[in-house]
Short mmCIF file of C-alpha atoms in Angstrom, two decimals:
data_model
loop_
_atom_site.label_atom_id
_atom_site.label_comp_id
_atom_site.label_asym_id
_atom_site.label_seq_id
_atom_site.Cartn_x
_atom_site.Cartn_y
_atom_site.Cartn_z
CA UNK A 23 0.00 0.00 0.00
CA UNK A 24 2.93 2.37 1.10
CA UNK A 25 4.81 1.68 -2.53
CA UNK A 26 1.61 2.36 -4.63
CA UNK A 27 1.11 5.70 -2.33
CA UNK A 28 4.49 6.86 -2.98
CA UNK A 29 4.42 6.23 -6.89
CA UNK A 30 0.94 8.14 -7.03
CA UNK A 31 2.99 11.05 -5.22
CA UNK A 32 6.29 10.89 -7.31
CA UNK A 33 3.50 11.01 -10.45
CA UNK A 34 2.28 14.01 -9.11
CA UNK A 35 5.74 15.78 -8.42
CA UNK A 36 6.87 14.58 -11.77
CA UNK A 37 3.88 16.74 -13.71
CA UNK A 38 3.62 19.22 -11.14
CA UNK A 39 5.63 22.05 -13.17
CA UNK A 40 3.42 21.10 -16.10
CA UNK A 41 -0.14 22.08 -14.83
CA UNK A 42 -0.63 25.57 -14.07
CA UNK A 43 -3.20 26.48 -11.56
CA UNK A 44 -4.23 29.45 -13.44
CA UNK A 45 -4.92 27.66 -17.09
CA UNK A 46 -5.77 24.11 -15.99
CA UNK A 47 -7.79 25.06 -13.06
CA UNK A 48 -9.47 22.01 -12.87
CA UNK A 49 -6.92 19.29 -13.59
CA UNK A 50 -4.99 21.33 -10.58
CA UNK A 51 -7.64 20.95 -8.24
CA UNK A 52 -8.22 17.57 -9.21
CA UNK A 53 -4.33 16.40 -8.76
CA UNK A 54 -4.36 18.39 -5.46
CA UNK A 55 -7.14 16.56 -3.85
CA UNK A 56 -5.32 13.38 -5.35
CA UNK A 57 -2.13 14.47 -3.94
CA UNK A 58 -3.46 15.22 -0.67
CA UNK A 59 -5.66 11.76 0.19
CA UNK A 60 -2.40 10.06 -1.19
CA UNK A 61 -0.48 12.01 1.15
CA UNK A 62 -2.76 11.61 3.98
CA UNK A 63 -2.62 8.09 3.56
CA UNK A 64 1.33 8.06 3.19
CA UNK A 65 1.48 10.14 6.86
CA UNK A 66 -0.95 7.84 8.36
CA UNK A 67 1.24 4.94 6.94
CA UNK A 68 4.72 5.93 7.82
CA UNK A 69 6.30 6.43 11.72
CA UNK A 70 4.98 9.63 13.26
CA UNK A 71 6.70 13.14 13.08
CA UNK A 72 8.18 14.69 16.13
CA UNK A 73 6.82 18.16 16.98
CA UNK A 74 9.70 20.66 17.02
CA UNK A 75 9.96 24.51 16.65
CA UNK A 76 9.45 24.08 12.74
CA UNK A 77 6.04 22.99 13.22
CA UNK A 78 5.29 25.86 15.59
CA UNK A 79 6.20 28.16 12.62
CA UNK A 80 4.29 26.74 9.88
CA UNK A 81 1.18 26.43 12.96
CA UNK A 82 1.48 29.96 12.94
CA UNK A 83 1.78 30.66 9.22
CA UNK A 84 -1.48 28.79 8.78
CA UNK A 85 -3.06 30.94 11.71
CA UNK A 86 -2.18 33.60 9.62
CA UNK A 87 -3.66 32.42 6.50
CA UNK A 88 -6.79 31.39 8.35
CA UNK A 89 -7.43 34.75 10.29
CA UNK A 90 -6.95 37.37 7.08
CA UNK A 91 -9.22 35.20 5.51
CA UNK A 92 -11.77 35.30 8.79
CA UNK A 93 -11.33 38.96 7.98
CA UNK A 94 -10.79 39.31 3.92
CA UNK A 95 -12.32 42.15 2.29
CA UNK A 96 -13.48 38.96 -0.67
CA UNK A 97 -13.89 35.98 1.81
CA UNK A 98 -14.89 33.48 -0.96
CA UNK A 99 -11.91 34.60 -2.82
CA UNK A 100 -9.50 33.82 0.29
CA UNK A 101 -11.19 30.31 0.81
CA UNK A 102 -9.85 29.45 -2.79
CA UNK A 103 -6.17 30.95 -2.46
CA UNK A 104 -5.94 29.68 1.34
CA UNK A 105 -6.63 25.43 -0.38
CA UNK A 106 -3.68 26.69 -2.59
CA UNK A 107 -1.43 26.36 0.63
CA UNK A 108 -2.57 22.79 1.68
CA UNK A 109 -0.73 20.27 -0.46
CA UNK A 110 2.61 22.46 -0.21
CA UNK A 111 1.95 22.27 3.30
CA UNK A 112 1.28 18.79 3.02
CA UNK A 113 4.17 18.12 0.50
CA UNK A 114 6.63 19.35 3.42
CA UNK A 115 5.50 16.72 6.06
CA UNK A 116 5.45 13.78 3.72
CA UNK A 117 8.99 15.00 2.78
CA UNK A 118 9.93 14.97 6.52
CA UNK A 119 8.44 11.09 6.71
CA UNK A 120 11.05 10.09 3.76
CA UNK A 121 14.34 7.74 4.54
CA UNK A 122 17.47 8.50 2.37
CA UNK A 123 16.24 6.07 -0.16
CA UNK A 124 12.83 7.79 -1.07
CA UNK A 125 14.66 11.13 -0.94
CA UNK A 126 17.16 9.73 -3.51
CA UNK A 127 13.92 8.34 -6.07
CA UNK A 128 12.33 12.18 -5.54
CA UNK A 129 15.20 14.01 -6.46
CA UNK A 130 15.53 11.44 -9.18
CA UNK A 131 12.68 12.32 -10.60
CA UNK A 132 12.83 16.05 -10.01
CA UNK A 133 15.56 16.12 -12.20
CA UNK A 134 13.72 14.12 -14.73
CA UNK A 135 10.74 16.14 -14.88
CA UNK A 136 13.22 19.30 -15.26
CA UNK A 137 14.66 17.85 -18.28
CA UNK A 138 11.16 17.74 -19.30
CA UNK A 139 10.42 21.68 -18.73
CA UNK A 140 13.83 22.84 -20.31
CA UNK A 141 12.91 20.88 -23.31
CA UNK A 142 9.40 22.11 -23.50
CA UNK A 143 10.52 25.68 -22.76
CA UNK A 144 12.77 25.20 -26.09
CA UNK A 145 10.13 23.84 -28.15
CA UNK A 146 7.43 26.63 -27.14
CA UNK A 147 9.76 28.99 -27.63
CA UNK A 148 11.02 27.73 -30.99
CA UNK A 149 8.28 25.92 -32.34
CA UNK A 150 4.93 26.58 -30.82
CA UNK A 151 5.51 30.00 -30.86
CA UNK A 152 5.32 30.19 -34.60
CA UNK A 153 1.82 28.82 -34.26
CA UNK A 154 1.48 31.26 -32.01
CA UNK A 155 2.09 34.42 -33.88
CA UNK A 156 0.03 32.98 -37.02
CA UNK A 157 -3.76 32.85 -34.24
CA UNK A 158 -2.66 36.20 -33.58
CA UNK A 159 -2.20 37.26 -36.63
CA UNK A 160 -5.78 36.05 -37.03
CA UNK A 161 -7.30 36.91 -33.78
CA UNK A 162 -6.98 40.19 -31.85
CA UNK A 163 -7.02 40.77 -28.59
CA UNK A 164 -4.51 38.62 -26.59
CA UNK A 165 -2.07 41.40 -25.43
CA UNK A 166 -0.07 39.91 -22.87
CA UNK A 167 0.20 36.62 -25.37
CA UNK A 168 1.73 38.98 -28.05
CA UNK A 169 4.05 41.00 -25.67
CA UNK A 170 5.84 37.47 -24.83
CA UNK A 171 6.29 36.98 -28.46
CA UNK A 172 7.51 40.16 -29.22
CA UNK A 173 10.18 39.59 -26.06
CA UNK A 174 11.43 36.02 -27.65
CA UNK A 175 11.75 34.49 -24.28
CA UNK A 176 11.48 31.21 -23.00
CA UNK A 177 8.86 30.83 -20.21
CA UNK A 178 6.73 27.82 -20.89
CA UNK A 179 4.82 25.71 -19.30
CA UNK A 180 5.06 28.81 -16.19
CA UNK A 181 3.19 32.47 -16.86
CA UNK A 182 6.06 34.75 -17.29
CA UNK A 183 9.63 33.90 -18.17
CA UNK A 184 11.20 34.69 -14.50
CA UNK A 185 8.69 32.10 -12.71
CA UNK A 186 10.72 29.57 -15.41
CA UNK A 187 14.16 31.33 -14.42
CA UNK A 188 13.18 30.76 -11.22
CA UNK A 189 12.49 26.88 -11.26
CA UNK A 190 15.57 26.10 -13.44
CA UNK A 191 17.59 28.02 -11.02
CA UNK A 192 16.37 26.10 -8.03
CA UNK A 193 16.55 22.73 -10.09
CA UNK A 194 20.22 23.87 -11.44
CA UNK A 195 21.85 23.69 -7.85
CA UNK A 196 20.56 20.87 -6.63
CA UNK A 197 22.21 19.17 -9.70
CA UNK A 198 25.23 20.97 -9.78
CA UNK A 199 25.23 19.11 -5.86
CA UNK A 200 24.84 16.12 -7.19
CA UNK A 201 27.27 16.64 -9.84
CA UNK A 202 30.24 17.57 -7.99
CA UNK A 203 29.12 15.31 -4.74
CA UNK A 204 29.81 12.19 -7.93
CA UNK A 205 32.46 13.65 -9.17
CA UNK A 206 33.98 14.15 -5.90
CA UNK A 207 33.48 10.33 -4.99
CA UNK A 208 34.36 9.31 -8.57
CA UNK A 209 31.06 7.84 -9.07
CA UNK A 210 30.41 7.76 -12.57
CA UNK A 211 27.10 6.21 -14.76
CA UNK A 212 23.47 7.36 -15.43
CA UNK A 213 22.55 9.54 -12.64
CA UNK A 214 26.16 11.72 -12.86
CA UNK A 215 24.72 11.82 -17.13
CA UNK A 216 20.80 13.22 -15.78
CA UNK A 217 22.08 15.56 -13.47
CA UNK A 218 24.98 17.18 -16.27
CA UNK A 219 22.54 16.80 -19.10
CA UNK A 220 19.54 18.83 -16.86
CA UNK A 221 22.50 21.15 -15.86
CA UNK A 222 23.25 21.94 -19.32
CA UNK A 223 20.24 21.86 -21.69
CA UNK A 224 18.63 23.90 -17.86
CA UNK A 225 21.24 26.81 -18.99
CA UNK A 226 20.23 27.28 -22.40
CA UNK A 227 16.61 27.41 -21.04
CA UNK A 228 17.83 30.06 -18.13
CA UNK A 229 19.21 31.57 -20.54
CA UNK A 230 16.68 32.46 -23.15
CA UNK A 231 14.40 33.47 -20.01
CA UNK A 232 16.19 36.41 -20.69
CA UNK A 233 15.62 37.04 -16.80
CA UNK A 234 17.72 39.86 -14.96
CA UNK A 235 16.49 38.35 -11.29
CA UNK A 236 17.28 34.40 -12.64
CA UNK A 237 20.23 35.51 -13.63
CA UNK A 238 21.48 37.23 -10.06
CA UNK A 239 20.06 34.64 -8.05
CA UNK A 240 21.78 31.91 -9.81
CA UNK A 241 25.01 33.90 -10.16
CA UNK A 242 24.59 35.16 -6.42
CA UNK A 243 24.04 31.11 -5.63
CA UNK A 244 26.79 29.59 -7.64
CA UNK A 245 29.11 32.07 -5.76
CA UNK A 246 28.52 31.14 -2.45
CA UNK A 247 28.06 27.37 -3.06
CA UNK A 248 32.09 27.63 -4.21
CA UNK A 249 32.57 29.44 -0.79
CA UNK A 250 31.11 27.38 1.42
CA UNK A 251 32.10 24.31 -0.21
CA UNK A 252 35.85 25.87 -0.22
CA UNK A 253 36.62 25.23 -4.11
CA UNK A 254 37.58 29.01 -4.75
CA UNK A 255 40.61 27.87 -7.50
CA UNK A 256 41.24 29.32 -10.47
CA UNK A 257 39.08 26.64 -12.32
CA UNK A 258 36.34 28.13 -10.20
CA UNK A 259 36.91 31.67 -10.89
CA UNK A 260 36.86 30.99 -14.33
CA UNK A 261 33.67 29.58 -14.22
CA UNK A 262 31.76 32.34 -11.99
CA UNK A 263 33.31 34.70 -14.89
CA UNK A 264 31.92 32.53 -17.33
CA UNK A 265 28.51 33.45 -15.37
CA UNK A 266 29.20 36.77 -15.17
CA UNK A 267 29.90 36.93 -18.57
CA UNK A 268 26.59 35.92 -19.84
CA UNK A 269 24.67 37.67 -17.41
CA UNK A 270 26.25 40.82 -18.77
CA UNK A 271 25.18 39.43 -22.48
CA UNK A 272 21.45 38.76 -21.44
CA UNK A 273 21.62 42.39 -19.46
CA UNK A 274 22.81 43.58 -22.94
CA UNK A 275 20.26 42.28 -25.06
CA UNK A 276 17.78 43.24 -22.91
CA UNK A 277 19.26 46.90 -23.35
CA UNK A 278 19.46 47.04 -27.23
CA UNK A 279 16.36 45.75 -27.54
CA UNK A 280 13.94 48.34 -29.36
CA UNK A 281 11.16 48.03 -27.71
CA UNK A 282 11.02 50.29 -24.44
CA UNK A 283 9.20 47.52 -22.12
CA UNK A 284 11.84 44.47 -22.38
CA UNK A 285 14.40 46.77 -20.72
CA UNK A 286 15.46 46.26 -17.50
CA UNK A 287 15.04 49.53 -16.93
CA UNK A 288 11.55 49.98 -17.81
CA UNK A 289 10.90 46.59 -15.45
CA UNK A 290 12.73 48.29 -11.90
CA UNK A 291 10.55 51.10 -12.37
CA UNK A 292 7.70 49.02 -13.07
CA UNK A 293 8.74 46.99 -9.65
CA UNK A 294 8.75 50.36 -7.80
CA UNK A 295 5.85 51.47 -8.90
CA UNK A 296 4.38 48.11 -8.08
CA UNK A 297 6.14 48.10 -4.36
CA UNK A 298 4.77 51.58 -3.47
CA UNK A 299 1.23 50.79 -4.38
CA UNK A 300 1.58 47.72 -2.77
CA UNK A 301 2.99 49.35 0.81
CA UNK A 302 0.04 51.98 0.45
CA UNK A 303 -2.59 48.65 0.39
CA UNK A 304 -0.17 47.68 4.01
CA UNK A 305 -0.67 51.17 5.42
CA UNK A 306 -4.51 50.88 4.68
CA UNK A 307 -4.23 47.30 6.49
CA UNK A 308 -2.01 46.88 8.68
CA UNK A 309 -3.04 43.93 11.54
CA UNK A 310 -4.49 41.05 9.05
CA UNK A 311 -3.91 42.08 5.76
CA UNK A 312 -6.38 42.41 2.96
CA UNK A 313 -6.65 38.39 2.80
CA UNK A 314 -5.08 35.61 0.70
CA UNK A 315 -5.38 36.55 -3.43
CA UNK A 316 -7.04 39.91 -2.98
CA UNK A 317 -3.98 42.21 -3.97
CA UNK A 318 -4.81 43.43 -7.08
CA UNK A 319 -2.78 46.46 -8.70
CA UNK A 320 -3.36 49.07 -11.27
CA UNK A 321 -1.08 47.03 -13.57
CA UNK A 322 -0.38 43.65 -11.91
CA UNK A 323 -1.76 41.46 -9.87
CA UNK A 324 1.42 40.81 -8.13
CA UNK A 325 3.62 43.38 -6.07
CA UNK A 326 6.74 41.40 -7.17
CA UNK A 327 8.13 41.14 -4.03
CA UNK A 328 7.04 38.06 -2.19
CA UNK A 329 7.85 39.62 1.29
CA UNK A 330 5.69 42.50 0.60
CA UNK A 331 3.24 40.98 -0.83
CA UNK A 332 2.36 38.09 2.13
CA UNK A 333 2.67 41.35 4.53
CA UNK A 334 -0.11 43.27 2.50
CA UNK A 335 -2.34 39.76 2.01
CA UNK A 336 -1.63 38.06 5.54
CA UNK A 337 -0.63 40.42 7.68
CA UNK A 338 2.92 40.60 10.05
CA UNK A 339 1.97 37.05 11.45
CA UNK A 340 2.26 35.85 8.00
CA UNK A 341 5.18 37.15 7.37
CA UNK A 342 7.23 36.58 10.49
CA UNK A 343 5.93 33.30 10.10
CA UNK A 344 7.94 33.13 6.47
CA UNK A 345 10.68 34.68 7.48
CA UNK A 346 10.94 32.14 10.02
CA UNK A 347 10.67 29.23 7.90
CA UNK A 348 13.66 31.07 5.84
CA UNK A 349 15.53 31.61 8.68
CA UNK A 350 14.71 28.13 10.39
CA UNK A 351 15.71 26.09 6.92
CA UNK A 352 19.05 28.01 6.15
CA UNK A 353 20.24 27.21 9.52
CA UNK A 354 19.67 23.63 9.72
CA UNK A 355 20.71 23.60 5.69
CA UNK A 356 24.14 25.11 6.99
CA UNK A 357 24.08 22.24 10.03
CA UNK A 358 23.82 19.61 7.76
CA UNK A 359 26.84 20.41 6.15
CA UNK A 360 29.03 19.32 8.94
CA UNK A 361 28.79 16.23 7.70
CA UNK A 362 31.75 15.49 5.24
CA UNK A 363 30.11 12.52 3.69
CA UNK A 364 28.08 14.19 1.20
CA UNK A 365 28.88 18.24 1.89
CA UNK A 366 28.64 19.26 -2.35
CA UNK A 367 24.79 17.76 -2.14
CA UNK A 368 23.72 19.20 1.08
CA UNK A 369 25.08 22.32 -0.50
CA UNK A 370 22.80 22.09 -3.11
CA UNK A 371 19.89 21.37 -2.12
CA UNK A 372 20.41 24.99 0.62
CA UNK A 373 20.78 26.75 -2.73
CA UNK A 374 17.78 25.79 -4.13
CA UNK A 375 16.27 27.36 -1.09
CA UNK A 376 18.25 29.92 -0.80
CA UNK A 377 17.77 30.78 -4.59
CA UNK A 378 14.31 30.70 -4.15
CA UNK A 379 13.70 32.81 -1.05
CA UNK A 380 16.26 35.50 -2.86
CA UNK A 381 14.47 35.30 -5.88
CA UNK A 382 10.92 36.35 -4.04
CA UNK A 383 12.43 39.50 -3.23
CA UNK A 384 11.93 40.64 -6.94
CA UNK A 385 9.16 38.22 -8.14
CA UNK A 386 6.22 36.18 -7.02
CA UNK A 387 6.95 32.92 -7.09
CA UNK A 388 6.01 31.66 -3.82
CA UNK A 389 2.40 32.33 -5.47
CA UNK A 390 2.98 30.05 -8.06
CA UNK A 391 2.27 26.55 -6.97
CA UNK A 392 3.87 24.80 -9.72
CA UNK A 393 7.38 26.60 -9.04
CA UNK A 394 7.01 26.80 -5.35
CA UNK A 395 6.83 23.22 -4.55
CA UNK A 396 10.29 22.71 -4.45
CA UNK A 397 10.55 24.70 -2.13
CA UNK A 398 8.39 23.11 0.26
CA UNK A 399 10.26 19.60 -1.21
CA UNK A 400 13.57 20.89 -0.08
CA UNK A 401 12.30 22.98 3.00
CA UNK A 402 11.52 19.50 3.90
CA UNK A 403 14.57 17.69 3.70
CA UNK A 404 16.44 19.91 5.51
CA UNK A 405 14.41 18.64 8.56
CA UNK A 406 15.04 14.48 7.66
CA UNK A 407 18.50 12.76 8.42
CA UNK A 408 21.54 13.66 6.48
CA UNK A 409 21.30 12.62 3.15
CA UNK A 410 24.07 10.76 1.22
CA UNK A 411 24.85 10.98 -2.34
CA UNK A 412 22.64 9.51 -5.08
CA UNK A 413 23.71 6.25 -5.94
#
């Protein structure tokens, strides 16, 4: 019963990325409520969880959810966002059940359904955007559809091209882990092939985002994960120059572009303008918030800026509450790597939540279900037993 549980939830991981909660309502709410019996199931299954000071924080994050939705100006509309929250919730306990060897088959397959999403994000980008720009040509209307065209950037099967530079820059350093972790041990073979070949085809995708915040989150990330795992050599310099390098190419192209709104630019004032609207909606409530998917803008409905954002939706509670998870998952992600047996993974898998919580500072992806749930996947294996290499 356990095994069948467990495939049902690695199915789901696999084609979370794939099914966004805004186009495929439906089939979302449908693989959630899957996701969540299975997982029920799987927790009632496995040996119980300890209650430590983690659990205390994510008590109180859901307090917060629950009481600026109590007091939402759209209550109805709360309900919906705050059953967002409940399988990534869920998703982090299950993770906290897993032994070494279940970890090992999710990351697996993480990787695997990455692959997946760089390759798509090529195709759409490539191909289906030529069928693309032949509807349009047919069909007005459809701005925001035409704008993306008109940018040529990757961001398939996500809504905007930095949710995508996002994801791949979360999945890229939990590889690059597991890359130098095999290297490291001189373990060679199929998994060592995955992890390069989703490192590599996962650049050209990051890339072609085109994405100013991807790009200094993954080149802020790749810097420290040299630090910390004390391979600052020349070979290493060389490569964060190589980095460097192509940020400064995708900052460029973004600059000599002609059009006036894919410059970067155009897109910090647009984030300004966004974050002072958004603190004015904070001023005008302060205590709960204005509830959970009720911040709408003049031009967005996202602040981008995570932090702000929870703190004009949810309140301080909320976001003390996420800070605390940040704060609570870097340190034990930084305990973990006392151990010398598998340091270069352990470093990894902190970057993709450090990437990710750096990343929310400029954009909204903790929103976005299908991006932020490996963050709750990694979140949660900080809190399990130190995890060895994949074999």
């Amino acid at each position: 019963m356990a095994n069948l549980l467990w495939a049902i939830i690695l199915g789901y991981l696999f084609l979370r990325p794939f099914i966004s909660e805004i186009d495929f309502k439906v089939l979302a709410y449908f693989l959630n409520g899957i996701f969540v019996i299975s997982g029920s199931l799987y927790l009632i299954i496995k040996r119980p969880i300890k209650f430590t000071s983690i659990d205390k924080v994510i008590l109180i994050f859901l307090l917060s959810l629950v009481i600026s939705t109590v007091f939402s100006e759209d209550i109805s509309n709360s309900a919906g966002s705050l059953s967002a929250y409940l399988p990534l919730i869920f998703l982090f306990y299950v993770v906290r059940t897993l032994d070494q060897i279940k970890i090992r088959q999710l990351i697996y397959v993480l990787i695997s359904s990455a692959i997946l999403v760089s390759i798509y994000s090529l195709c759409g980008l490539y191909v289906i955007s030529n069928f693309v720009s032949q509807y349009l040509a047919k069909n007005p209307g459809y701005p925001y559809a035409k704008e993306l065209l008109v940018r040529k950037r990757a961001y398939l099967p996500f809504v905007s091209p930095n949710i995508l530079a996002n994801y791949l820059v979360m999945v890229s350093m939990v590889s690059l882990g597991a890359v130098i972790q095999r290297l490291k041990n001189d373990k060679k073979g199929l998994l060592l092939f995955s992890n390069l070949f989703c490192l590599s085809i996962g650049f050209i995708a990051l890339f072609l985002t085109k994405s100013m915040g991807g790009w200094i989150t993954f080149v802020f990330s790749i810097f420290f994960f040299f630090i910390l795992g004390k391979m600052v050599r020349r070979n290493t310099l060389i490569i964060i120059l190589l980095v460097l390098a192509v940020f400064a190419l995708v900052f460029g192209m973004r600059m000599a572009s002609e059009e006036e709104f894919t410059k970067p630019t155009f897109s910090v004032h647009k984030r300004l303008s966004y974050w002072k609207e958004t603190v004015d909606i904070i001023k005008e409530h302060p205590l709960t918030g204005i509830g959970p998917g009720n911040l709408i803008l003049t031009e967005s409905r996202n602040s981008h800026n995570s932090y702000l954002q929870i703190l004009a939706e949810m309140g301080p509670l909320g976001l003390i509450s996420w800070l605390a998870m940040v704060f609570l998952f870097i340190e034990n992600g930084l305990k973990r790597l006392r151990s010398k047996e598998a340091v270069y993974y352990g470093l990894g898998i902190l970057f993709c939540g450090v990437s990710f919580a750096l990343h929310n500072i400029i954009d909204f992806s903790f929103f976005i279900p299908e991006a932020a749930f490996l963050w709750w996947i990694v979140f949660g294996i900080v809190f399990t037993e130190p995890v060895r290499p994949l074999e």
